Short mmCIF file of C-alpha atoms in Angstrom, two decimals:
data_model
loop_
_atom_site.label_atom_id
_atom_site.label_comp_id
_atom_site.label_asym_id
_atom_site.label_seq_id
_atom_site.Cartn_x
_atom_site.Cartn_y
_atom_site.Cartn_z
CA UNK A 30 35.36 -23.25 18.64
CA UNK A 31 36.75 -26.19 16.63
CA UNK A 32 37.41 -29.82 18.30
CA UNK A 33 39.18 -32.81 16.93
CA UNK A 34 37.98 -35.98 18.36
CA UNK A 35 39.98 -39.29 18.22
CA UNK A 36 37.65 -41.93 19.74
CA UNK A 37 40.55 -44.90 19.33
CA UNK A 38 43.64 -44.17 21.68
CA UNK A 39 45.18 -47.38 20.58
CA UNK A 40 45.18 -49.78 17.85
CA UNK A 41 47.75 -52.51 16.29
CA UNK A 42 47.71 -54.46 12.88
CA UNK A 43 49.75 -57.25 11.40
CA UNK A 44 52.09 -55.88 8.81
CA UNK A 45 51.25 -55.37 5.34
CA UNK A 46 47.43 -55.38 6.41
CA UNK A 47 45.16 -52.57 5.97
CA UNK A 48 44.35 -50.14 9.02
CA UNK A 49 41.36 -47.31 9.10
CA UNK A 50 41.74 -44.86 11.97
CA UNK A 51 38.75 -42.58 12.99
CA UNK A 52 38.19 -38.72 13.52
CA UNK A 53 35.32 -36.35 14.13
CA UNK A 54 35.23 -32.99 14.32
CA UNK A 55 32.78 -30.56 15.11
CA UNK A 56 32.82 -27.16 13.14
CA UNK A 57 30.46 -24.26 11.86
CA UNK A 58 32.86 -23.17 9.31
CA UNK A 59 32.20 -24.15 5.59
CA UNK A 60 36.18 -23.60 4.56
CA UNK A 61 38.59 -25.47 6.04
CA UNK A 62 41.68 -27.93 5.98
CA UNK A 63 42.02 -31.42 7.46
CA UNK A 64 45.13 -32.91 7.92
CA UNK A 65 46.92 -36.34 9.74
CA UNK A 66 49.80 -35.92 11.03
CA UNK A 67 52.77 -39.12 11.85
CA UNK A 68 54.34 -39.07 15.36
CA UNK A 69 56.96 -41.59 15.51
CA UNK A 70 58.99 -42.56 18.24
CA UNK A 71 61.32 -39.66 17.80
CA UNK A 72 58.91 -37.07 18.21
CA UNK A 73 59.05 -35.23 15.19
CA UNK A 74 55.58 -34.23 13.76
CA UNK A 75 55.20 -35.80 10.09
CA UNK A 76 52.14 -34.41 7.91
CA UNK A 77 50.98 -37.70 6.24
CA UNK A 78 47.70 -36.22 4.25
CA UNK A 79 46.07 -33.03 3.46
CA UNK A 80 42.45 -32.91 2.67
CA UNK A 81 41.01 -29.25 1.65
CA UNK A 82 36.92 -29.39 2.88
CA UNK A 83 35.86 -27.69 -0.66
CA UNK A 84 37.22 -30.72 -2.58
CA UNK A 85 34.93 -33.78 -3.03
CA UNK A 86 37.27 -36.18 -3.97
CA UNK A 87 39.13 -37.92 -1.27
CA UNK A 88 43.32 -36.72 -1.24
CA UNK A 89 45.25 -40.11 -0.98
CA UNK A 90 49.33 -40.07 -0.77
CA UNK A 91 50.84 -43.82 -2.06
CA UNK A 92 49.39 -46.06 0.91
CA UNK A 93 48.20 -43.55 2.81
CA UNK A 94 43.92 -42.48 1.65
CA UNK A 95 41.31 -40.38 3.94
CA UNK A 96 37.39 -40.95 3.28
CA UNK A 97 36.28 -37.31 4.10
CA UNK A 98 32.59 -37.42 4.87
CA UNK A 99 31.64 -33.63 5.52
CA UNK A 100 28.52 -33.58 6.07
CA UNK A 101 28.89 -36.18 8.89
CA UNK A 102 32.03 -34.22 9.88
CA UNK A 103 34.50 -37.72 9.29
CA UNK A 104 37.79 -37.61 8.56
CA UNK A 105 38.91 -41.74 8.63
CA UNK A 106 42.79 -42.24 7.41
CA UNK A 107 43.43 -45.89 5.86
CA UNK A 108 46.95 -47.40 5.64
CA UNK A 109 47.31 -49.91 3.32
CA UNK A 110 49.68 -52.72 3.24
CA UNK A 111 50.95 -51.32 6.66
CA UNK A 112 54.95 -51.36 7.36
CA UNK A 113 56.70 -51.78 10.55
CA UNK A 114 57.47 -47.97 9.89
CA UNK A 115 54.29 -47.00 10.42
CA UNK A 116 54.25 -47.78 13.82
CA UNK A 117 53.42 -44.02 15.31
CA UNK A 118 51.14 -41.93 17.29
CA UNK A 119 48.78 -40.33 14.43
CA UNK A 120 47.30 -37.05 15.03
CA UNK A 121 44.04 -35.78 13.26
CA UNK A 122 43.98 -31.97 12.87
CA UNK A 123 41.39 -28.84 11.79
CA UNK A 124 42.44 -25.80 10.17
CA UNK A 125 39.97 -22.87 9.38
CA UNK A 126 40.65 -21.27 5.79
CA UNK A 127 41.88 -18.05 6.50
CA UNK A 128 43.17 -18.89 10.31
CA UNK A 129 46.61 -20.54 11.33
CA UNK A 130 45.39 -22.43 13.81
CA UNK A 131 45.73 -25.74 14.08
CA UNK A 132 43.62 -27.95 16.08
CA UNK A 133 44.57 -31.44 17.54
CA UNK A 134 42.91 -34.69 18.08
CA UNK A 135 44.32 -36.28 21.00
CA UNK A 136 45.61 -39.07 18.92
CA UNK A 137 45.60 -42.98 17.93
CA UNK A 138 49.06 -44.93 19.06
CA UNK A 139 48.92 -47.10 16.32
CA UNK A 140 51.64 -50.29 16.50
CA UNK A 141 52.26 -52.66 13.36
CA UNK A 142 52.97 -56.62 13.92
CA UNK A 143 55.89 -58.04 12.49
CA UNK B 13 69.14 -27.17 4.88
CA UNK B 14 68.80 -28.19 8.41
CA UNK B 15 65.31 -27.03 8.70
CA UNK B 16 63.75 -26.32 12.14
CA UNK B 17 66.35 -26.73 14.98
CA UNK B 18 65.18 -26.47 18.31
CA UNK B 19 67.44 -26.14 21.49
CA UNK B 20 67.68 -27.51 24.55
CA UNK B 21 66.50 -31.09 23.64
CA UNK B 22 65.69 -31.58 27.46
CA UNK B 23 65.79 -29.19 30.59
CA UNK B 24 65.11 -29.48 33.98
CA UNK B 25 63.58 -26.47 35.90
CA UNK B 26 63.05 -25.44 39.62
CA UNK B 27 59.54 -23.89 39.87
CA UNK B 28 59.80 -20.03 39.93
CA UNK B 29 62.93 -20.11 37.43
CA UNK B 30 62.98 -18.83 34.18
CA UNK B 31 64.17 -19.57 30.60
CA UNK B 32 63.99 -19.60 26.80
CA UNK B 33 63.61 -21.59 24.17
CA UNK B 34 65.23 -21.54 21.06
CA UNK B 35 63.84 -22.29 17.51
CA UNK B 36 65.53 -21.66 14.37
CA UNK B 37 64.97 -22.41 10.84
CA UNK B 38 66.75 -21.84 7.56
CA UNK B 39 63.86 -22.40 4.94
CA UNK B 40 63.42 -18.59 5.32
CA UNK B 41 59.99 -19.22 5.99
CA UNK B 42 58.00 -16.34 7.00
CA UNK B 43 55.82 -17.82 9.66
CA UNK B 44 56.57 -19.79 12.93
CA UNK B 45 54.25 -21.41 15.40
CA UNK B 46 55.57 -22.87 19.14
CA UNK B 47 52.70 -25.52 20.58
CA UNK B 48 53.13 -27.55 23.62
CA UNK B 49 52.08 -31.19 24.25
CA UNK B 50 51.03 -32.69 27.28
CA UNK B 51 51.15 -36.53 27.93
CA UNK B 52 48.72 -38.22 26.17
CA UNK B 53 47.37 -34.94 23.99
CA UNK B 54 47.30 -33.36 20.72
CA UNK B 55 49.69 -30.53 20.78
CA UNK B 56 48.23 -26.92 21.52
CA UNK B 57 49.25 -23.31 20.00
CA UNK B 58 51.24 -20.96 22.12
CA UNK B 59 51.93 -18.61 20.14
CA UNK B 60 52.76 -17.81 16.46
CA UNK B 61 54.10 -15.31 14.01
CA UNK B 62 53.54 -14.22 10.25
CA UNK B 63 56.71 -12.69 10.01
CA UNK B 64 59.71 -10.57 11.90
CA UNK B 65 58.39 -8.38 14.42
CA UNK B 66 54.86 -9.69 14.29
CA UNK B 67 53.87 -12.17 17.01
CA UNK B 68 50.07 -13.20 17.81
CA UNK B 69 48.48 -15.86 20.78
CA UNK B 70 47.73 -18.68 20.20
CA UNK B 71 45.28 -21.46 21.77
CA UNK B 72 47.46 -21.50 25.80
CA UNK B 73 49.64 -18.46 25.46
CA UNK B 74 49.02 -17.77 29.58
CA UNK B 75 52.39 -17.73 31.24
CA UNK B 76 54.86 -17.79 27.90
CA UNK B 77 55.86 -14.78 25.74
CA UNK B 78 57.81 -14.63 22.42
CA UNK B 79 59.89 -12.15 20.20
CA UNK B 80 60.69 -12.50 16.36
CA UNK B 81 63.36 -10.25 15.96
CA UNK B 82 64.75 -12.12 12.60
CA UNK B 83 62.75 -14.31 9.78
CA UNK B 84 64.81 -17.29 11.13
CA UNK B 85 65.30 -17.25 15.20
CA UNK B 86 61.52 -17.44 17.13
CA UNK B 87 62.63 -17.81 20.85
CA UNK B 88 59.97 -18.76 23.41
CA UNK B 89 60.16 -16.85 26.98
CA UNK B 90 59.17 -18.57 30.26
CA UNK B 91 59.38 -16.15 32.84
CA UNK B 92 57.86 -18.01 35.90
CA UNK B 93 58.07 -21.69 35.79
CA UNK B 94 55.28 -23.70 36.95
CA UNK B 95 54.54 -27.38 36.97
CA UNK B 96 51.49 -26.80 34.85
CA UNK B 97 54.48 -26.30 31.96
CA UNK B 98 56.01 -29.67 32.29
CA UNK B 99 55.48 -30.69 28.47
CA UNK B 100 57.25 -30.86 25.07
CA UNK B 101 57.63 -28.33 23.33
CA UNK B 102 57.48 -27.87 19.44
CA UNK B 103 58.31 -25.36 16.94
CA UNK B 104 56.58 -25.16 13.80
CA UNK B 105 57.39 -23.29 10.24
CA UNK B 106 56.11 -22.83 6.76
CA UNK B 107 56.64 -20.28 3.68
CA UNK B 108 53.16 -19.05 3.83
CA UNK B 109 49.60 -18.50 4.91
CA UNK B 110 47.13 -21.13 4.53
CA UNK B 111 46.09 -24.88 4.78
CA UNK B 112 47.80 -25.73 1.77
CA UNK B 113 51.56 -24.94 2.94
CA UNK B 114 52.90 -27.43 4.75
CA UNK B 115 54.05 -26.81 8.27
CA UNK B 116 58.12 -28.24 9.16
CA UNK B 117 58.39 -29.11 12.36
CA UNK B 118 61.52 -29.12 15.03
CA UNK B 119 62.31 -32.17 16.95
CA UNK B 120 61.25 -30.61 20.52
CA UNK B 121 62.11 -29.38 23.42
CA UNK B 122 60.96 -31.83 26.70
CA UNK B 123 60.64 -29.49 30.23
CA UNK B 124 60.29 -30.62 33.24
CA UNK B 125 59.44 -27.88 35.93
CA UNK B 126 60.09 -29.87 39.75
#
């Protein structure tokens, strides 16, 4: 079985500076997906960054870059010049190629100065 | 589109009671997902489907059941409430299979089971 870990439960940052948030994950599989998901205060489940194993380079989205280290099983998301928006609960997630399951991190509360 | 609606945003229950909740979405995506999440955790799969009439467990499907009668409606039975289901619930879509397609997901349901 597949496990997320998020080792930081909380972090803050002053805004527009840059923020790295960890995950692990322990898996036998060759072929899979990695994803973050947002969680802001209003619940809803945001995918920030998609990051398919079989790709070397590292997927970025505007701010928002993973370094995806597979053979050390590391999947760290950096925010760059962070906004007040991005003040959320950030989930790290595993998906096996060919399964729909998703599996969760327990998440990093993440809260941006003003 | 109004994507994935979920219903009731919040519901009290009396342990032993029963009840459903209801996800809809009009992206006429072909598979739904319903995952719980407890304070503090990632969220978990319940239980998910690739398409009407086609329903398979998920991760914690123990005490829940579901029916997909329609490509849009994907209700989510509780038969016996127990405290152990105080969480939030959330209902997932996307178009299609795979790591690549992006999952939309509902706002949540919270239950609280006194």
């Amino acid at each position: 079985a597949q496990t997320v870990t998020q080792s930081q439960p909380e972090m803050s940052v002053q805004e527009a500076e840059t923020v790295t948030l960890s995950c692990t994950y322990d898996t036998s599989e060759s072929n899979y997906y990695l994803f973050w998901y947002k969680q802001p205060p209003s619940r809803q489940m945001i995918l920030v960054i998609r990051q398919e194993a079989y790709k070397q380079q590292n997927a970025t989205e505007n701010r928002f870059s993973v370094n995806f280290q597979k053979a050390a099983k590391s999947f760290s998301l950096k925010i760059s010049d962070s906004q007040l928006g991005d003040t959320a609960m950030y989930f790290c997630a595993f998906m096996k190629l060919g399964n729909e399951k998703l599996t969760f991190g327990t998440g990093t509360r993440l809260t941006i100065i003003p | 589109n109004a994507g994935v609606t979920q219903t009731p945003k919040f519901r009290i229950l009396k342990i032993g009671q029963s009840m459903t909740l209801q996800c809809t979405q009009d992206m006429n995506h072909n598979y739904m997902y319903w995952y719980r999440q407890d304070p503090g955790m990632g969220l978990k799969l319940i239980y998910y489907s690739v398409g009407a009439g086609i329903t398979d467990k998920g991760e914690v499907p123990n005490g829940y059941n579901v029916s997909r009668s329609t490509t849009e409606d994907f209700p989510l039975r509780l038969e016996l409430a127990a405290p152990s289901q105080t969480s939030v619930y959330f209902c997932a879509s996307k178009r299609i299979a795979g790591g690549a397609e992006t999952q939309y997901f509902g706002p949540g349901t919270r239950l609280l089971v006194l």
